[in-house]
Tab-separated table of C-alpha atoms in Angstrom:
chain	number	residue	atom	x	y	z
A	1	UNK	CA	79.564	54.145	80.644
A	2	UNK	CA	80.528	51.212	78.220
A	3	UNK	CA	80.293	48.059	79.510
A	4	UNK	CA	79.129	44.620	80.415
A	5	UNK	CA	76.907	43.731	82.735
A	6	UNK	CA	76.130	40.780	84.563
A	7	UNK	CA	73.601	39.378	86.494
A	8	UNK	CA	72.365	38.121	89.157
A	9	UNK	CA	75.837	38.391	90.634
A	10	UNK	CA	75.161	34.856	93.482
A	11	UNK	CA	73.290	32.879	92.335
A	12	UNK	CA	71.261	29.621	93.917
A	13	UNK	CA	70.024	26.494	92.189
A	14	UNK	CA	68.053	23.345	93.354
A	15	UNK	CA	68.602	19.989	92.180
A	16	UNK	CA	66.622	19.251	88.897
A	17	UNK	CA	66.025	23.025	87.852
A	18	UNK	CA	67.639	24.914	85.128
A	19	UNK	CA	69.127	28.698	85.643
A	20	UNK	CA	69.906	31.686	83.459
A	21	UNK	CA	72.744	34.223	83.763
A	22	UNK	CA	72.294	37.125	82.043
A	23	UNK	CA	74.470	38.754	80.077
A	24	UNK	CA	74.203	41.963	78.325
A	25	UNK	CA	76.471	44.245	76.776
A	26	UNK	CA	76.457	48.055	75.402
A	27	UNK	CA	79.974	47.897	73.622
A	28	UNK	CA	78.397	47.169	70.265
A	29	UNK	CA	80.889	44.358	69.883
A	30	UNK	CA	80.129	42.064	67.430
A	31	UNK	CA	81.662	38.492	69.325
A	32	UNK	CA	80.421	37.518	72.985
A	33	UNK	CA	81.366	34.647	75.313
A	34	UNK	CA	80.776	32.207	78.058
A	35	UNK	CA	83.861	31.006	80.334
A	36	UNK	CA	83.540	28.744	83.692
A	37	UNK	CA	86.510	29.422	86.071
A	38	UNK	CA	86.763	26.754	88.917
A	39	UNK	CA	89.012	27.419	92.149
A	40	UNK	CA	92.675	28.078	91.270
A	41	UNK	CA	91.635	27.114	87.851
A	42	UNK	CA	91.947	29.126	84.355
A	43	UNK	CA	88.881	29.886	82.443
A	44	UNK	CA	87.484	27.135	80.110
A	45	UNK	CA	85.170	28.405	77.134
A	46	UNK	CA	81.649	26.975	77.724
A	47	UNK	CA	79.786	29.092	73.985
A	48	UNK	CA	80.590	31.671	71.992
A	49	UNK	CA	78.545	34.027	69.541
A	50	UNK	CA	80.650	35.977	66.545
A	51	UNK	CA	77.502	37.133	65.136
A	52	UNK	CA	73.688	37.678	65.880
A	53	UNK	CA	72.195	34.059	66.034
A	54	UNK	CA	74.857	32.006	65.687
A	55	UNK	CA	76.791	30.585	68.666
A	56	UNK	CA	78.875	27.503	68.739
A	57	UNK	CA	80.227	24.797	71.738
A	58	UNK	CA	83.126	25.460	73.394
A	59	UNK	CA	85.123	22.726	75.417
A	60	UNK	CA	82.619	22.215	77.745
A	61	UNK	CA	78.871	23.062	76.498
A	62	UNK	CA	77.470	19.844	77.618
A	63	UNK	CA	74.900	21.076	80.210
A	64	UNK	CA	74.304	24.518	78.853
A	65	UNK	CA	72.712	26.127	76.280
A	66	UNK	CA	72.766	30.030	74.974
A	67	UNK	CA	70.769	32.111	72.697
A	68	UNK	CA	71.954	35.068	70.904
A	69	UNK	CA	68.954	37.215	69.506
A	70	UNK	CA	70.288	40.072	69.714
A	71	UNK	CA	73.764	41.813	69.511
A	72	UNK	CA	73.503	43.281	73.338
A	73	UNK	CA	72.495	40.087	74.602
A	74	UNK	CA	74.263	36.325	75.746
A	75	UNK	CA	72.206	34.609	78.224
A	76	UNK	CA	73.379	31.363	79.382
A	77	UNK	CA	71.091	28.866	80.826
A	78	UNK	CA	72.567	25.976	83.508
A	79	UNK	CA	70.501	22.879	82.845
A	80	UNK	CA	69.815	20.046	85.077
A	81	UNK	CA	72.133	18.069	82.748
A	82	UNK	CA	74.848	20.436	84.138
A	83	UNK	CA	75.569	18.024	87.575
A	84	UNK	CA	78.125	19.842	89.241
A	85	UNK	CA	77.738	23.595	88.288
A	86	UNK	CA	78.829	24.733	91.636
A	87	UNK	CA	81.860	28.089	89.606
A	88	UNK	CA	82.290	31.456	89.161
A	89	UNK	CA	80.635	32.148	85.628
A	90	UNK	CA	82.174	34.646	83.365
A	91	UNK	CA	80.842	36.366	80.300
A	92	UNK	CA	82.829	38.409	78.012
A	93	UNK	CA	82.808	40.217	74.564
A	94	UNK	CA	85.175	41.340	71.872
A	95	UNK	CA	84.768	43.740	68.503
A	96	UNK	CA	86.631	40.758	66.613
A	97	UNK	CA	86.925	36.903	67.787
A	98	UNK	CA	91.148	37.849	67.894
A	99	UNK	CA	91.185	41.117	69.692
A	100	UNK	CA	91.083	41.664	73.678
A	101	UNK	CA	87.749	40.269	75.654
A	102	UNK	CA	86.167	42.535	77.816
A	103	UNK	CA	84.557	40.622	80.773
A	104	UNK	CA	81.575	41.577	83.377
A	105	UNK	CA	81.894	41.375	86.392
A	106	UNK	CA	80.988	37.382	87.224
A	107	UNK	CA	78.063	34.929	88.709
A	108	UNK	CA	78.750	32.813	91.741
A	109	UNK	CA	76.734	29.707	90.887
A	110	UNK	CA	75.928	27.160	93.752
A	111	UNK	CA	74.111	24.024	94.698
A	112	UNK	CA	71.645	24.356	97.276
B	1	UNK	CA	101.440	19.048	76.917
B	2	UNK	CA	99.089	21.908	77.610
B	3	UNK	CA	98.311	24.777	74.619
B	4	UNK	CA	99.491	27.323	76.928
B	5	UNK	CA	101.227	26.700	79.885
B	6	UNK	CA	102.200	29.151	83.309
B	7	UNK	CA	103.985	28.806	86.400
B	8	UNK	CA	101.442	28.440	89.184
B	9	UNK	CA	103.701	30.455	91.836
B	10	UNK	CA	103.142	31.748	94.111
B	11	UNK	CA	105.796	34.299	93.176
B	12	UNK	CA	105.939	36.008	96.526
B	13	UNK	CA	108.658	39.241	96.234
B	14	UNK	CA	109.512	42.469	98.460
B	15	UNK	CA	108.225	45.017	97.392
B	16	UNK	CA	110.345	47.748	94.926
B	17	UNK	CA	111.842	44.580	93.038
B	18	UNK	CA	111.450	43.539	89.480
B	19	UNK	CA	110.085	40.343	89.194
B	20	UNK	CA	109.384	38.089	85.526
B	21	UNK	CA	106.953	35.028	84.098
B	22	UNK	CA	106.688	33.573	81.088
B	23	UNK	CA	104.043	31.549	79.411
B	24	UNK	CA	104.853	29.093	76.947
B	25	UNK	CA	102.397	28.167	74.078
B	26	UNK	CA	102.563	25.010	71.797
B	27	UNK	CA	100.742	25.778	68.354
B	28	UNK	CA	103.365	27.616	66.367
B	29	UNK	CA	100.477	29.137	64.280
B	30	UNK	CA	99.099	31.544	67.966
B	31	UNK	CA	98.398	34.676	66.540
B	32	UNK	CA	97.305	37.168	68.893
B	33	UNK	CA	98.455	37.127	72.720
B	34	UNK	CA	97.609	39.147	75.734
B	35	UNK	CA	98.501	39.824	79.354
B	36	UNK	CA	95.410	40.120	82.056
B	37	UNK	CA	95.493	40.611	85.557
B	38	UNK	CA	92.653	38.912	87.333
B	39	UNK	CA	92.341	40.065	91.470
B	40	UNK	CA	91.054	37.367	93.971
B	41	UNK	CA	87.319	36.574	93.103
B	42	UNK	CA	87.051	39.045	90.404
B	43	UNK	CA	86.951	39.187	86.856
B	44	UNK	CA	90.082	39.451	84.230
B	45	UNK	CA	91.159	42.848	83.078
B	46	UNK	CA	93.443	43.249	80.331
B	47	UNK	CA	96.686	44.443	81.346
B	48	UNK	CA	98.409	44.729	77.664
B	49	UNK	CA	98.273	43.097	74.253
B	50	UNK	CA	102.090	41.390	73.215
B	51	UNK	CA	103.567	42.457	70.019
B	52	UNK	CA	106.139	41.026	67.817
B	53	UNK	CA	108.380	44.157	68.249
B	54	UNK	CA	107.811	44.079	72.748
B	55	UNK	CA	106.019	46.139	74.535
B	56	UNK	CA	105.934	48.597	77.505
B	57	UNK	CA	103.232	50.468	79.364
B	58	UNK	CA	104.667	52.021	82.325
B	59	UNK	CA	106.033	49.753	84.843
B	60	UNK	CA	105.246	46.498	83.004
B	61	UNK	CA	107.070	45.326	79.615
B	62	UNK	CA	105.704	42.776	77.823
B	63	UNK	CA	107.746	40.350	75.055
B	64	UNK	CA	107.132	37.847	72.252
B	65	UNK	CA	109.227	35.054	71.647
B	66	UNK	CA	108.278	33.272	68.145
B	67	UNK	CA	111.412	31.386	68.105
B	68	UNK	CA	111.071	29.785	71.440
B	69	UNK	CA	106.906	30.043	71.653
B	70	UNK	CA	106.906	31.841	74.902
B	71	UNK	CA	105.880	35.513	75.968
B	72	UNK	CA	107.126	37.033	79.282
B	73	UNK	CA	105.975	39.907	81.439
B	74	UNK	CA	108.190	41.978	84.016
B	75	UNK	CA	107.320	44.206	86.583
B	76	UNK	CA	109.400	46.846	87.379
B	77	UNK	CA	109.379	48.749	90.887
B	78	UNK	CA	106.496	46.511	92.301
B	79	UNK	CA	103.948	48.176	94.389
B	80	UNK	CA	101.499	45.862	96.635
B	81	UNK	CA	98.871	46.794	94.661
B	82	UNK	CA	100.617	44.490	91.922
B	83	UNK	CA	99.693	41.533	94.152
B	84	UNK	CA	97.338	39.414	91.910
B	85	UNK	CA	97.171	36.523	89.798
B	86	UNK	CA	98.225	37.089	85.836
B	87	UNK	CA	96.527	35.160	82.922
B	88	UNK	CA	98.517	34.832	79.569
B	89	UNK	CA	96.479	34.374	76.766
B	90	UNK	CA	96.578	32.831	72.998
B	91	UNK	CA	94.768	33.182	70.497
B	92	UNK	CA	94.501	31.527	66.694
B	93	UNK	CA	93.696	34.128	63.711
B	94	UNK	CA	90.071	34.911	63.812
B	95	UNK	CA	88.891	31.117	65.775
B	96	UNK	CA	87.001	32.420	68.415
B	97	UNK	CA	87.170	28.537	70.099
B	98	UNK	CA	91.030	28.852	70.158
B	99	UNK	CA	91.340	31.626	72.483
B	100	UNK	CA	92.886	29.591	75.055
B	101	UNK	CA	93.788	31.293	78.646
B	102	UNK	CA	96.559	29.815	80.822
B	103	UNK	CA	95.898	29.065	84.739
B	104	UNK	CA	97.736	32.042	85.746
B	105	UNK	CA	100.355	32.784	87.744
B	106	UNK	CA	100.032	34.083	91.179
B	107	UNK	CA	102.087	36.891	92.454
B	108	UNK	CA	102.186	38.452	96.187
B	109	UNK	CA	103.960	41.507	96.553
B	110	UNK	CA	105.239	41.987	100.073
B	111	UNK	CA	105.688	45.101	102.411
């Protein structure tokens, strides 16, 4: 089956360390993406890739960072910068930047 | 004023009735829009896409206002399995960084 996957699905982090959510699709779409949803709050675009290494910010990339080295694959990595990552993390993908996101299935990121 | 902008709700309605939200949007040049359903602590799904001409798929019928910058989706013959919140969603031609979601709106169907 087609899809995207995400992982881990809860996910813990100490003070001072840096995390990575994995995200990896087998849609073959070309454009993937990074949202943070907070309680009773929309989504908010953290990165987004339209093409094999090359990503740009969203509206809130301070804290994060992404690589995107191959077409399958988005990890996003929490940094210590991040101070209050405590939100459900979302990834999704696309065939074009203007057509319908597909999303995975979420992380639950928390402070410990 | 907010790019896109819902009604929070909760829109809480008996079950059997046809119930209606719009979303407004503010940049007259929003290409692309969309309808998703997102269940409590889950991800999105796309419901439908919105087109110029309006839309149906089943029990839901989706419209575009260009005129007035808003899109709406109705329910028709709710079920409680239609209890969730719905996410409208803009986008600007081919900027991946203007796909902008709105909070939802929350709907409850009841028994």
């Amino acid at each position: 089956d087609g899809g995207i996957t995400q992982s881990p699905k809860y996910l813990f982090r100490k003070e001072g360390q840096n995390v990575t959510l994995s995200c990896e699709q087998n849609l073959n779409h070309d454009a993937m993406y990074w949202y943070r949803q907070d309680p009773g709050q929309g989504l908010r675009l953290i990165y987004y890739s339209q093409i094999v290494n090359d990503f740009q910010k969203g509206d809130i990339a301070e804290g994060y960072s992404v690589s995107r080295e191959k077409k399958e694959s988005f990890p996003l990595t929490v940094t210590s910068a991040q101070k209050n990552p405590t939100a459900f993390y979302l990834c999704a993908s696309s065939t074009y930047s203007n057509q319908p996101q597909h999303f995975g299935d979420g992380t639950r990121l928390s402070i410990l | 004023r907010k790019e896109v902008e819902q009604d929070p709700g909760p829109f809480n309605v008996p079950e059997g009735a046809t119930v209606a939200f719009n979303c407004t949007y503010s940049n007259s040049a929003s290409q692309s829009f969309f309808w998703y359903r997102q269940d409590c602590r889950k991800e999105p799904k796309l419901l439908m896409s919105v087109y110029s001409s309006g839309n149906e798929d089943g029990r839901f019928t989706a419209q575009l206002n260009r005129a007035s910058q808003y899109i709406s989706l109705l329910i028709r013959d709710s079920k409680l399995s239609d209890s969730a919140t719905y996410l409208c969603v803009v986008t600007l031609y081919s900027n991946a960084s203007k796909i902008i979601f709105g909070s939802g709106t929350r709907l409850s169907i009841q028994p």
